[in-house]
mmCIF file of C-alpha atoms in Angstrom:
data_model
loop_
_atom_site.group_PDB
_atom_site.id
_atom_site.type_symbol
_atom_site.label_atom_id
_atom_site.label_comp_id
_atom_site.label_asym_id
_atom_site.label_seq_id
_atom_site.Cartn_x
_atom_site.Cartn_y
_atom_site.Cartn_z
ATOM 1 C CA MET A 1 16.488 -22.818 -38.026
ATOM 2 C CA THR A 2 15.481 -19.135 -38.041
ATOM 3 C CA ARG A 3 11.845 -20.083 -37.375
ATOM 4 C CA LYS A 4 12.879 -22.198 -34.380
ATOM 5 C CA ILE A 5 14.845 -19.268 -32.941
ATOM 6 C CA LEU A 6 11.835 -16.977 -33.432
ATOM 7 C CA ILE A 7 9.537 -19.503 -31.757
ATOM 8 C CA ARG A 8 11.884 -19.948 -28.780
ATOM 9 C CA SER A 9 12.409 -16.204 -28.414
ATOM 10 C CA ASN A 10 8.680 -15.575 -28.563
ATOM 11 C CA GLN A 11 8.071 -18.391 -26.088
ATOM 12 C CA PHE A 12 10.577 -16.919 -23.616
ATOM 13 C CA LEU A 13 8.948 -13.485 -23.838
ATOM 14 C CA LEU A 14 5.497 -15.055 -23.457
ATOM 15 C CA ILE A 15 6.601 -16.932 -20.313
ATOM 16 C CA LEU A 16 7.919 -13.650 -18.924
ATOM 17 C CA SER A 17 4.782 -11.666 -19.782
ATOM 18 C CA THR A 18 2.450 -14.398 -18.436
ATOM 19 C CA THR A 19 4.307 -14.545 -15.131
ATOM 20 C CA ILE A 20 4.319 -10.744 -14.753
ATOM 21 C CA LEU A 21 0.628 -10.483 -15.708
ATOM 22 C CA LEU A 22 -0.263 -13.210 -13.208
ATOM 23 C CA LEU A 23 1.632 -11.423 -10.427
ATOM 24 C CA ALA A 24 0.070 -8.075 -11.326
ATOM 25 C CA ILE A 25 -3.451 -9.531 -11.196
ATOM 26 C CA ILE A 26 -2.809 -11.210 -7.835
ATOM 27 C CA ILE A 27 -1.332 -8.040 -6.308
ATOM 28 C CA SER A 28 -4.334 -6.121 -7.658
ATOM 29 C CA ILE A 29 -6.859 -8.420 -5.951
ATOM 30 C CA THR A 30 -4.913 -8.732 -2.685
ATOM 31 C CA ILE A 31 -2.589 -5.979 -1.452
ATOM 32 C CA LEU A 32 -4.250 -3.250 -3.522
ATOM 33 C CA ASN A 33 -7.736 -4.388 -2.518
ATOM 34 C CA LYS A 34 -9.102 -2.760 0.642
ATOM 35 C CA LYS A 35 -11.852 -5.370 1.099
ATOM 36 C CA TYR A 36 -9.314 -8.173 0.909
ATOM 37 C CA ILE A 37 -7.093 -6.559 3.544
ATOM 38 C CA LEU A 38 -10.072 -6.024 5.869
ATOM 39 C CA SER A 39 -11.075 -9.676 5.438
ATOM 40 C CA ILE A 40 -7.527 -10.778 6.299
ATOM 41 C CA LEU A 41 -7.589 -8.645 9.468
ATOM 42 C CA GLU A 42 -10.920 -10.183 10.447
ATOM 43 C CA ARG A 43 -9.943 -13.783 9.733
ATOM 44 C CA ASN A 44 -6.664 -13.505 11.599
ATOM 45 C CA ASP A 45 -8.167 -11.908 14.717
ATOM 46 C CA TYR A 46 -5.918 -8.879 14.239
ATOM 47 C CA TYR A 47 -8.236 -6.487 16.095
ATOM 48 C CA ASN A 48 -8.271 -8.669 19.223
ATOM 49 C CA GLU A 49 -4.510 -9.208 19.155
ATOM 50 C CA VAL A 50 -3.843 -5.465 19.008
ATOM 51 C CA TYR A 51 -6.469 -4.877 21.710
ATOM 52 C CA TYR A 52 -5.017 -7.339 24.230
ATOM 53 C CA ASP A 53 -1.476 -6.248 23.430
ATOM 54 C CA SER A 54 -2.512 -2.641 24.101
ATOM 55 C CA LEU A 55 -4.186 -3.649 27.382
ATOM 56 C CA SER A 56 -1.004 -5.399 28.469
ATOM 57 C CA THR A 57 1.039 -2.253 27.769
ATOM 58 C CA ILE A 58 -1.492 -0.029 29.582
ATOM 59 C CA GLU A 59 -1.391 -2.379 32.578
ATOM 60 C CA GLY A 60 2.331 -1.722 32.878
ATOM 61 C CA TYR A 61 1.519 1.952 33.450
ATOM 62 C CA THR A 62 -1.684 1.713 35.521
ATOM 63 C CA ILE A 63 -0.094 -0.639 38.052
ATOM 64 C CA GLN A 64 2.069 2.322 39.100
ATOM 65 C CA VAL A 65 -0.981 4.238 40.343
ATOM 66 C CA GLY A 66 -2.943 1.361 41.829
ATOM 67 C CA LEU A 67 -5.355 0.921 38.917
ATOM 68 C CA THR A 68 -4.564 -2.731 38.243
ATOM 69 C CA GLY A 69 -7.489 -4.503 36.593
ATOM 70 C CA GLU A 70 -9.014 -1.243 35.361
ATOM 71 C CA GLU A 71 -7.486 -1.403 31.871
ATOM 72 C CA GLU A 72 -10.746 -2.364 30.137
ATOM 73 C CA LYS A 73 -12.342 0.807 31.514
ATOM 74 C CA ILE A 74 -9.636 2.817 29.786
ATOM 75 C CA LEU A 75 -9.647 1.097 26.404
ATOM 76 C CA THR A 76 -12.448 -0.839 24.687
ATOM 77 C CA LYS A 77 -12.205 -3.436 21.938
ATOM 78 C CA GLU A 78 -14.624 -1.393 19.828
ATOM 79 C CA LYS A 79 -12.304 1.600 19.912
ATOM 80 C CA VAL A 80 -9.317 -0.465 18.782
ATOM 81 C CA THR A 81 -11.339 -1.936 15.898
ATOM 82 C CA ASN A 82 -12.574 1.494 14.807
ATOM 83 C CA ASP A 83 -9.096 3.025 14.981
ATOM 84 C CA ILE A 84 -7.567 0.219 12.887
ATOM 85 C CA LYS A 85 -10.356 0.533 10.295
ATOM 86 C CA ASN A 86 -9.801 4.282 10.293
ATOM 87 C CA LEU A 87 -6.135 3.635 9.519
ATOM 88 C CA ILE A 88 -7.110 1.363 6.602
ATOM 89 C CA ASN A 89 -9.474 4.069 5.307
ATOM 90 C CA TYR A 90 -6.635 6.583 5.570
ATOM 91 C CA ILE A 91 -4.369 4.385 3.439
ATOM 92 C CA TYR A 92 -6.870 3.209 0.827
ATOM 93 C CA ASP A 93 -9.443 6.008 0.701
ATOM 94 C CA ASN A 94 -7.201 8.927 1.633
ATOM 95 C CA GLN A 95 -9.534 9.848 4.496
ATOM 96 C CA GLU A 96 -8.394 11.918 7.445
ATOM 97 C CA LEU A 97 -6.395 9.936 9.980
ATOM 98 C CA LYS A 98 -8.147 10.144 13.343
ATOM 99 C CA ILE A 99 -6.732 8.188 16.253
ATOM 100 C CA ASP A 100 -8.698 9.556 19.198
ATOM 101 C CA THR A 101 -6.474 9.496 22.286
ATOM 102 C CA LYS A 102 -8.456 12.144 24.173
ATOM 103 C CA SER A 103 -11.040 9.590 25.295
ATOM 104 C CA LEU A 104 -8.241 7.446 26.763
ATOM 105 C CA SER A 105 -6.875 10.440 28.603
ATOM 106 C CA ASN A 106 -10.333 11.286 29.979
ATOM 107 C CA ASN A 107 -10.915 7.683 31.101
ATOM 108 C CA ILE A 108 -7.587 7.618 32.948
ATOM 109 C CA GLU A 109 -8.338 10.957 34.574
ATOM 110 C CA GLU A 110 -11.764 9.748 35.711
ATOM 111 C CA LEU A 111 -10.391 6.523 37.218
ATOM 112 C CA ILE A 112 -7.649 8.364 39.094
ATOM 113 C CA GLN A 113 -10.081 10.981 40.424
ATOM 114 C CA ASN A 114 -12.440 8.220 41.605
ATOM 115 C CA LYS A 115 -9.510 6.568 43.375
ATOM 116 C CA LEU A 116 -8.610 9.827 45.079
ATOM 117 C CA ARG A 117 -12.206 10.403 46.173
ATOM 118 C CA GLU A 118 -12.320 6.903 47.667
ATOM 119 C CA ASN A 119 -9.365 7.919 49.807
ATOM 120 C CA ASN A 120 -10.930 11.307 50.638
ATOM 121 C CA ARG A 121 -8.105 13.387 49.278
ATOM 122 C CA SER A 122 -7.002 15.508 46.356
ATOM 123 C CA ALA A 123 -3.933 15.133 44.185
ATOM 124 C CA THR A 124 -0.852 17.111 45.162
ATOM 125 C CA GLN A 125 0.918 19.331 42.647
ATOM 126 C CA GLU A 126 3.577 16.658 42.190
ATOM 127 C CA GLU A 127 0.902 13.991 41.650
ATOM 128 C CA LEU A 128 -0.857 16.179 39.081
ATOM 129 C CA ILE A 129 2.371 16.379 37.079
ATOM 130 C CA GLY A 130 2.733 12.589 37.404
ATOM 131 C CA ILE A 131 -0.847 12.052 36.228
ATOM 132 C CA THR A 132 -0.275 14.282 33.205
ATOM 133 C CA ASN A 133 2.873 12.336 32.314
ATOM 134 C CA LEU A 134 1.067 9.037 32.825
ATOM 135 C CA LYS A 135 -1.754 10.058 30.475
ATOM 136 C CA LYS A 136 0.754 11.089 27.808
ATOM 137 C CA GLN A 137 2.708 7.833 28.136
ATOM 138 C CA ILE A 138 -0.441 5.718 27.791
ATOM 139 C CA THR A 139 -1.906 7.679 24.876
ATOM 140 C CA ASP A 140 1.446 7.744 23.048
ATOM 141 C CA SER A 141 1.950 3.997 23.546
ATOM 142 C CA TYR A 142 -1.581 3.290 22.273
ATOM 143 C CA GLU A 143 -1.074 5.436 19.181
ATOM 144 C CA ASP A 144 2.169 3.562 18.500
ATOM 145 C CA LYS A 145 0.290 0.243 18.710
ATOM 146 C CA ILE A 146 -2.115 1.380 15.988
ATOM 147 C CA LEU A 147 0.212 3.347 13.701
ATOM 148 C CA TYR A 148 3.628 1.783 14.504
ATOM 149 C CA SER A 149 5.262 4.524 12.433
ATOM 150 C CA LYS A 150 3.560 7.626 11.023
ATOM 151 C CA LYS A 151 6.412 8.075 8.550
ATOM 152 C CA TYR A 152 6.014 4.579 7.066
ATOM 153 C CA ILE A 153 2.219 4.745 7.116
ATOM 154 C CA LEU A 154 2.470 7.912 5.017
ATOM 155 C CA LYS A 155 4.849 6.166 2.602
ATOM 156 C CA ILE A 156 2.517 3.167 2.330
ATOM 157 C CA ARG A 157 -0.440 5.440 1.601
ATOM 158 C CA ASP A 158 1.456 7.416 -1.038
ATOM 159 C CA THR A 159 2.794 4.229 -2.659
ATOM 160 C CA TYR A 160 -0.681 2.702 -2.752
ATOM 161 C CA HIS A 161 -2.200 5.757 -4.451
ATOM 162 C CA LYS A 162 0.605 5.868 -7.022
ATOM 163 C CA LEU A 163 0.060 2.190 -7.837
ATOM 164 C CA SER A 164 -3.737 2.379 -7.834
ATOM 165 C CA LYS A 165 -3.623 5.401 -10.127
ATOM 166 C CA TYR A 166 -2.012 3.311 -12.888
ATOM 167 C CA GLN A 167 -3.379 -0.090 -11.832
ATOM 168 C CA LYS A 168 -5.993 -0.495 -14.577
ATOM 169 C CA LYS A 169 -3.706 0.947 -17.253
ATOM 170 C CA VAL A 170 -0.870 -1.402 -16.273
ATOM 171 C CA LEU A 171 -3.160 -4.449 -16.291
ATOM 172 C CA PHE A 172 -4.563 -3.420 -19.674
ATOM 173 C CA LEU A 173 -1.059 -2.895 -21.088
ATOM 174 C CA LEU A 174 0.177 -6.243 -19.753
ATOM 175 C CA SER A 175 -2.911 -7.970 -21.179
ATOM 176 C CA CYS A 176 -2.252 -6.378 -24.585
ATOM 177 C CA ILE A 177 1.375 -7.511 -24.462
ATOM 178 C CA GLU A 178 0.226 -11.022 -23.548
ATOM 179 C CA PHE A 179 -2.186 -11.213 -26.486
ATOM 180 C CA PHE A 180 0.460 -9.728 -28.790
ATOM 181 C CA PHE A 181 2.955 -12.463 -27.910
ATOM 182 C CA ILE A 182 0.272 -15.162 -28.288
ATOM 183 C CA ALA A 183 -0.646 -13.785 -31.724
ATOM 184 C CA SER A 184 3.041 -13.555 -32.666
ATOM 185 C CA LEU A 185 3.557 -17.138 -31.592
ATOM 186 C CA GLN A 186 0.682 -18.198 -33.843
ATOM 187 C CA LEU A 187 2.259 -16.345 -36.775
ATOM 188 C CA VAL A 188 5.804 -17.712 -36.353
ATOM 189 C CA SER A 189 4.540 -21.240 -35.594
ATOM 190 C CA LYS A 190 2.627 -21.388 -38.917
ATOM 191 C CA SER A 191 1.311 -24.809 -37.898
ATOM 192 C CA PHE A 192 -1.622 -24.945 -35.421
ATOM 193 C CA LYS A 193 -0.260 -28.086 -33.750
ATOM 194 C CA VAL A 194 3.136 -26.426 -33.181
ATOM 195 C CA PHE A 195 1.329 -23.405 -31.776
ATOM 196 C CA LEU A 196 -0.669 -25.577 -29.346
ATOM 197 C CA LYS A 197 2.420 -27.444 -28.149
ATOM 198 C CA THR A 198 4.480 -24.273 -27.748
ATOM 199 C CA LEU A 199 1.708 -22.391 -25.957
ATOM 200 C CA GLY A 200 1.118 -25.423 -23.740
ATOM 201 C CA SER A 201 4.788 -25.688 -22.788
ATOM 202 C CA THR A 202 4.809 -21.917 -22.139
ATOM 203 C CA LEU A 203 1.951 -22.184 -19.639
ATOM 204 C CA LEU A 204 3.556 -25.253 -18.084
ATOM 205 C CA SER A 205 6.847 -23.365 -17.752
ATOM 206 C CA THR A 206 5.024 -20.510 -16.003
ATOM 207 C CA PHE A 207 3.675 -23.037 -13.506
ATOM 208 C CA PHE A 208 7.160 -24.430 -12.817
ATOM 209 C CA ILE A 209 8.565 -20.923 -12.320
ATOM 210 C CA THR A 210 5.900 -20.083 -9.724
ATOM 211 C CA LEU A 211 6.344 -23.516 -8.115
ATOM 212 C CA SER A 212 10.094 -22.879 -7.797
ATOM 213 C CA THR A 213 9.346 -19.480 -6.262
ATOM 214 C CA LYS A 214 7.024 -21.110 -3.736
ATOM 215 C CA ILE A 215 9.586 -23.778 -2.848
ATOM 216 C CA PHE A 216 12.696 -21.600 -2.632
ATOM 217 C CA ILE A 217 11.508 -18.069 -1.782
ATOM 218 C CA GLN A 218 8.378 -18.478 0.358
ATOM 219 C CA PRO A 219 10.191 -20.304 3.221
ATOM 220 C CA LYS A 220 12.672 -17.411 3.463
ATOM 221 C CA LEU A 221 9.803 -14.990 4.052
ATOM 222 C CA GLN A 222 8.475 -16.837 7.099
ATOM 223 C CA HIS A 223 10.574 -14.763 9.487
ATOM 224 C CA ILE A 224 9.567 -11.264 8.404
ATOM 225 C CA VAL A 225 10.044 -8.718 11.191
ATOM 226 C CA ILE A 226 7.998 -5.499 10.892
ATOM 227 C CA PHE A 227 7.714 -3.220 13.938
ATOM 228 C CA SER A 228 5.977 -5.807 16.174
ATOM 229 C CA SER A 229 5.308 -9.546 16.414
ATOM 230 C CA ILE A 230 1.603 -8.948 15.662
ATOM 231 C CA LEU A 231 2.275 -6.942 12.500
ATOM 232 C CA SER A 232 5.003 -9.379 11.446
ATOM 233 C CA LYS A 233 2.561 -12.271 11.825
ATOM 234 C CA LEU A 234 0.034 -10.391 9.683
ATOM 235 C CA ALA A 235 2.642 -9.688 6.986
ATOM 236 C CA ILE A 236 3.596 -13.387 6.878
ATOM 237 C CA THR A 237 -0.087 -14.368 6.630
ATOM 238 C CA ILE A 238 -0.666 -12.004 3.686
ATOM 239 C CA THR A 239 2.529 -13.208 1.987
ATOM 240 C CA ASN A 240 1.484 -16.859 2.369
ATOM 241 C CA ALA A 241 -2.002 -16.052 1.044
ATOM 242 C CA ILE A 242 -0.482 -14.418 -2.048
ATOM 243 C CA PHE A 243 1.762 -17.423 -2.674
ATOM 244 C CA LYS A 244 -1.233 -19.730 -2.283
ATOM 245 C CA ILE A 245 -3.286 -17.799 -4.837
ATOM 246 C CA LEU A 246 -0.271 -17.669 -7.152
ATOM 247 C CA PHE A 247 0.233 -21.435 -6.862
ATOM 248 C CA VAL A 248 -3.447 -22.251 -7.460
ATOM 249 C CA THR A 249 -3.789 -19.965 -10.505
ATOM 250 C CA SER A 250 -0.484 -21.114 -12.018
ATOM 251 C CA SER A 251 -1.520 -24.743 -11.422
ATOM 252 C CA ILE A 252 -4.675 -24.107 -13.453
ATOM 253 C CA LEU A 253 -2.526 -22.594 -16.211
ATOM 254 C CA GLY A 254 -0.172 -25.579 -15.982
ATOM 255 C CA ILE A 255 -3.048 -28.077 -16.335
ATOM 256 C CA PHE A 256 -4.425 -26.113 -19.269
ATOM 257 C CA GLY A 257 -0.943 -26.052 -20.816
ATOM 258 C CA LEU A 258 -0.606 -29.817 -20.397
ATOM 259 C CA LEU A 259 -3.943 -30.309 -22.142
ATOM 260 C CA LEU A 260 -2.781 -28.134 -25.036
ATOM 261 C CA ILE A 261 0.390 -30.236 -25.372
ATOM 262 C CA ILE A 262 -1.667 -33.447 -25.370
ATOM 263 C CA ILE A 263 -4.006 -32.018 -28.015
ATOM 264 C CA GLY A 264 -1.014 -30.905 -30.105
ATOM 265 C CA VAL A 265 0.628 -34.331 -29.882
ATOM 266 C CA ALA A 266 -2.694 -36.034 -30.652
ATOM 267 C CA LYS A 267 -3.036 -33.920 -33.793
ATOM 268 C CA ILE A 268 0.453 -34.987 -34.907
ATOM 269 C CA ASN A 269 -0.313 -38.680 -34.305
ATOM 270 C CA LYS A 270 -3.622 -38.316 -36.131
ATOM 271 C CA LYS A 271 -1.852 -36.875 -39.167
ATOM 272 C CA VAL A 272 0.764 -39.636 -39.076
#
């Protein structure tokens, strides 16, 4: 009776450690991986979405000064892509955050001056103040499109560096705990066939836990709202990708666990 309690207790702890280790590995290769995030941005056309959204916002301002249709002369797709990549470098590599808004301001100034020259006149003092305000509104709105919130970007960067600092140590510790519980299970099982069946049911249980998470939790995360519709869509995409990886890896563990159970049962039948 005592041995059965020890086996069940060890099995419960092993299920817990396997699930946590699996999650830690997946987070390590996704959210904490700069290359993965860049690939997600590329695959989901994030750069273009931010670019056209920014153009639409700029158009709302330029229409006031008769510059409709000139938005692409103010902001280029290349600039948006570079600024977003610069933001990613700031978060993951702790590089200096440089969102160049001066070039936007210069482009607006040039377009307005060209318009004035076409009409053979100079800007009045009141118009100069209006132009200055317009440039600030456009540059501020563009910076908001890229950063969304400087305060939260700073928090994300700091959180990432805290996690990445201990990432390898945590994975190593979790792996050691996993092997410890597997070894303990072998010791308390005494019989190899019991060990195989228990380990198999442990891995199968891990699969069912992740499957339940996918069924009951993932659908609730399909309406995430973060700053903007574009960023929310990206967050949902990353969340779904993580759940997909989690499901695939846990399915492999589940299949392996089922095979261990079959082998364990086969050994019992062979002995009988």
